[in-house]
Short mmCIF file of C-alpha atoms in Angstrom, two decimals:
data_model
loop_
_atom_site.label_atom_id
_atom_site.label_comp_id
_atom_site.label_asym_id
_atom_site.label_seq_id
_atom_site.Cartn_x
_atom_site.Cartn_y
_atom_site.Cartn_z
CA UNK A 34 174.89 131.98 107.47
CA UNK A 35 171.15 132.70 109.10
CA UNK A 36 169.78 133.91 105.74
CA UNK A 37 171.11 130.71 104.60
CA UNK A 38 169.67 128.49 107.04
CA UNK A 39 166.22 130.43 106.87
CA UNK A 40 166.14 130.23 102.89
CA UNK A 41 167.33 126.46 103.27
CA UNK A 42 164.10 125.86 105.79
CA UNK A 43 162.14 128.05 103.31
CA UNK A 44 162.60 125.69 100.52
CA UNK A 45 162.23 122.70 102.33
CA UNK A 46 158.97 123.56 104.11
CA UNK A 47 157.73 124.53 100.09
CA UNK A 48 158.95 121.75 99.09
CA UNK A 49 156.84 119.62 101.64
CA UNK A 50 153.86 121.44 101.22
CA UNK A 51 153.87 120.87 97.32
CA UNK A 52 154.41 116.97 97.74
CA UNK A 53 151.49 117.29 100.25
CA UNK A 54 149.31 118.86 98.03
CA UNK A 55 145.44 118.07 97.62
CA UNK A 56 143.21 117.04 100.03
CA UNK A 57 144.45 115.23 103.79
CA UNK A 58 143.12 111.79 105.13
CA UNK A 59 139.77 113.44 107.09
CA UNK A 60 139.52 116.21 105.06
CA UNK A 61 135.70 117.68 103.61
CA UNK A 62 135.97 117.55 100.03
CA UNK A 63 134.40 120.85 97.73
CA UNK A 64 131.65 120.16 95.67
CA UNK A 65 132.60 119.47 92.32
CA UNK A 66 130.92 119.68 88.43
CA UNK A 67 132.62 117.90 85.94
CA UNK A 68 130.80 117.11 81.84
CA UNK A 69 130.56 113.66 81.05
CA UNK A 70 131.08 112.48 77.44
CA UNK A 71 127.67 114.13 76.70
CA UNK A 72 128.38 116.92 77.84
CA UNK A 73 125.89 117.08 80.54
CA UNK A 74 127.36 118.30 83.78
CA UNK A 75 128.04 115.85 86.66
CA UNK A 76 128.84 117.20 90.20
CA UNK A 77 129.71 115.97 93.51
CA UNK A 78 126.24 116.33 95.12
CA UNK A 79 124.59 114.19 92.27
CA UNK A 80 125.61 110.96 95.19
CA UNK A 81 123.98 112.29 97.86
CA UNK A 82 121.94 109.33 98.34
CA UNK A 83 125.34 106.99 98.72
CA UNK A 84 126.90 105.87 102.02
CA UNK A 85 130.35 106.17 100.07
CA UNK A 86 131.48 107.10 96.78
CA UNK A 87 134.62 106.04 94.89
CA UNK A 88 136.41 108.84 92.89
CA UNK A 89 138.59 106.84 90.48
CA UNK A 90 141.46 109.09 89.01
CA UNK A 91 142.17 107.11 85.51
CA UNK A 92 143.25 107.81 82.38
CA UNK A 93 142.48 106.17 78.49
CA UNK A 94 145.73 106.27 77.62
CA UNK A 95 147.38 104.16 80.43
CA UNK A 96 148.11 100.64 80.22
CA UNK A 97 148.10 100.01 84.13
CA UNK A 98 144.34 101.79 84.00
CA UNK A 99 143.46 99.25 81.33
CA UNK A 100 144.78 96.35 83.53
CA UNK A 101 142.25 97.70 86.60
CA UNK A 102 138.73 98.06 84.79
CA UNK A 103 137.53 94.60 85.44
CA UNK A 104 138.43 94.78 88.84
CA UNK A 105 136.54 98.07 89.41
CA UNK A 106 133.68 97.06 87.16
CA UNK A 107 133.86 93.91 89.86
CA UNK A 108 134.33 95.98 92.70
CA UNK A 109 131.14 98.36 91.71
CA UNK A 110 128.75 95.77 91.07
CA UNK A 111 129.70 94.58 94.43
CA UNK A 112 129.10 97.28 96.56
CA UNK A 113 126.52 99.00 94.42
CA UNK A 114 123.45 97.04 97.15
CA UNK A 115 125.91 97.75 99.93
CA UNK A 116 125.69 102.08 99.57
CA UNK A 117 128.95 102.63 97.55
CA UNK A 118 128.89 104.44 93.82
CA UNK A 119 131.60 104.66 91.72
CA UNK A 120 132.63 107.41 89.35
CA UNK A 121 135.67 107.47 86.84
CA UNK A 122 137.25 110.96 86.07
CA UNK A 123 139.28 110.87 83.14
CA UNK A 124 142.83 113.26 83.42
CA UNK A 125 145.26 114.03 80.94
CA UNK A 126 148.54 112.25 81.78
CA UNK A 127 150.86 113.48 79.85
CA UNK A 128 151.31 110.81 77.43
CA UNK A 129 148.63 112.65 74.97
CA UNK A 130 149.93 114.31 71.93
CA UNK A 131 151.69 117.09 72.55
CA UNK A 132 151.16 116.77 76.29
CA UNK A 133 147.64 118.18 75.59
CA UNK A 134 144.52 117.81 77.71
CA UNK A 135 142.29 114.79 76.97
CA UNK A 136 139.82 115.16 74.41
CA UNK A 137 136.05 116.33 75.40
CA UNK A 138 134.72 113.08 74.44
CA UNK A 139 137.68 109.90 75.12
CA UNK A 140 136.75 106.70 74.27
CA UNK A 141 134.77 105.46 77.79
CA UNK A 142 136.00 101.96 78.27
CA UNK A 143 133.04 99.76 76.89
CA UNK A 144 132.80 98.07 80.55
CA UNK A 145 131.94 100.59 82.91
CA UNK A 146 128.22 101.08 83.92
CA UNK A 147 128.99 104.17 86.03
CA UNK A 148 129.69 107.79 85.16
CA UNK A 149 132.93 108.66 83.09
CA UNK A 150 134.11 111.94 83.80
CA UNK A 151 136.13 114.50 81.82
CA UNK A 152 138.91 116.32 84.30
CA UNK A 153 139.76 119.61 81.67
CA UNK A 154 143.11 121.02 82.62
CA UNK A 155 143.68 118.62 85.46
CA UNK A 156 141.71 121.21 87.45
CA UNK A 157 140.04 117.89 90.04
CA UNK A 158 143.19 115.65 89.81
CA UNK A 159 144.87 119.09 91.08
CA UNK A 160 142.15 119.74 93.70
CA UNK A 161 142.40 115.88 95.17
CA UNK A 162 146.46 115.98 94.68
CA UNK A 163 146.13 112.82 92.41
CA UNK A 164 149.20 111.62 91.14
CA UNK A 165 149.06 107.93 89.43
CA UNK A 166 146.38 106.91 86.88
CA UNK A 167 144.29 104.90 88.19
CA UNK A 168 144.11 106.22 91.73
CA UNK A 169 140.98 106.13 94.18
CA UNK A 170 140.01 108.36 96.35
CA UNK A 171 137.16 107.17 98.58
CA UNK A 172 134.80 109.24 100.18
CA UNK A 173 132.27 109.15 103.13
CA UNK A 174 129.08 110.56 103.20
CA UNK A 175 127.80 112.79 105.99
CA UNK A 176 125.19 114.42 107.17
CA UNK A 177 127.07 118.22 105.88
CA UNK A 178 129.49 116.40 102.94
CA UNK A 179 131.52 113.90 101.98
CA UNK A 180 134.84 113.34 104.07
CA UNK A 181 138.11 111.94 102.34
CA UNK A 182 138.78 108.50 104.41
CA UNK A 183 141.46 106.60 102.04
CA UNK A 184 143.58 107.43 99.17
CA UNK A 185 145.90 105.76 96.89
CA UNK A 186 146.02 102.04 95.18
CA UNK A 187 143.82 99.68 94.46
CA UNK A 188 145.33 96.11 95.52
CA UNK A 189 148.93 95.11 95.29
CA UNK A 190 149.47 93.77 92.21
CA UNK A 191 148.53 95.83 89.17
CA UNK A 192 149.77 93.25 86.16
CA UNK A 193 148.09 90.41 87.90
CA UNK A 194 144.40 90.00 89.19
CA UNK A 195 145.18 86.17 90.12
CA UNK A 196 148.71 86.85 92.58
CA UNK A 197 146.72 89.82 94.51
CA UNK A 198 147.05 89.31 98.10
CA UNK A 199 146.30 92.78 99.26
CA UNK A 200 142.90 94.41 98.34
CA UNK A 201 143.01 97.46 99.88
CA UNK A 202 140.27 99.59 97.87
CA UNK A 203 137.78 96.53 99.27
CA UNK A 204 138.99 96.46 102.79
CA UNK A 205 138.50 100.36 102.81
CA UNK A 206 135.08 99.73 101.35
CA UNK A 207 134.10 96.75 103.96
CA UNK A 208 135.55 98.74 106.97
CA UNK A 209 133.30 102.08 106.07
CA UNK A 210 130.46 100.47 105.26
CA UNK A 211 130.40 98.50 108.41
CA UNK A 212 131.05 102.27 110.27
CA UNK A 213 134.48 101.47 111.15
CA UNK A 214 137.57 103.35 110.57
CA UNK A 215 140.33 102.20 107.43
CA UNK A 216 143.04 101.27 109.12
CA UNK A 217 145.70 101.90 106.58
CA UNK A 218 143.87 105.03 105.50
CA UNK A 219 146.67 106.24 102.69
CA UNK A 220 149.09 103.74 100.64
CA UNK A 221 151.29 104.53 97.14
CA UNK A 222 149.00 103.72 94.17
CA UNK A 223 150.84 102.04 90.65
CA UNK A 224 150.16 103.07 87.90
CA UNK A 225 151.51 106.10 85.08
CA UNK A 226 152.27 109.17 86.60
CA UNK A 227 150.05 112.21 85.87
CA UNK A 228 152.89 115.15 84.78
CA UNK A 229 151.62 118.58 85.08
CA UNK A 230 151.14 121.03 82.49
#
């Protein structure tokens, strides 16, 4: 019965840790190189000189993503004077043929004026414990890194710009840049799931 117990609190305790996985509300992200679709090499440290930087998780093969580039393309011309940068990182989702990783250069949607991203193998959707395409990530800039303050979605209505009443990707923005705290530092982002493999 005690080796039961102790393998049940085993598994539950792995269990937890798994769903937890990636980086924690506070947490100092790694420095990070990704290729963009030239091929050149893009890493973290490249937006040194922003007060915050948004690390979109999205994928070119998901219709909810699709539905969200105007409204980051809106978002990131808006808070481009203000000391936030955007980045897009493009991870396979599962939905590619044969479950495969996305190709080296994916069609960048024609919108975006900042970088586009390749994640190979999931390795950075891994590292940040991304799990929805799109998904944002927004980090703080400090004087030794960049410090995770929210995670998750971008407003509360993904089908409909119009019937959003929540913005929470802005009200994370307008609360850091003004040097205050997010107050609802981590909620569920919409959108397709990213499966393993």
């Amino acid at each position: 019965m005690k080796q039961a117990t102790t393998l049940l609190l085993a598994l539950l305790f792995s269990s937890l840790a798994f769903a937890q996985s990636g980086y924690r509300i506070g947490a100092k992200v790694n420095n990070f190189t990704l290729k963009d679709g030239q091929n050149q090499s893009v890493e973290l440290a490249n937006f040194k000189d922003a007060q915050v930087l948004v690390v979109v998780f999205t994928s070119v093969n998901c219709p909810y993503a699709k539905l969200y580039e105007n409204r980051l393309q809106n978002l990131a011309q808006t808070y481009a004077g203000k000391g936030a940068r955007f980045v897009y990182v493009n991870t396979a989702i599962g939905l590619e043929e044969g479950g495969e990783a996305p190709k080296a250069q994916p069609d960048r949607p024609s919108t975006l004026n900042f970088p586009f991203l390749i994640d190979e193998g999931q390795q950075l959707s891994k590292q940040f414990g991304a799990t929805k395409a799109p998904e944002v990530f927004v980090l703080q800039n400090s004087a030794d890194g960049f410090y995770l303050r929210y995670k998750g979605a971008i407003d509360d209505n993904p089908q409909a710009e119009a019937y959003v009443k929540q913005r929470y990707l802005a009200n994370a923005l307008e609360a850091l840049l003004a040097g205050r705290s997010v107050p609802a530092a981590e909620l569920r982002a919409t959108g397709c799931l990213i499966k393993r493999f």
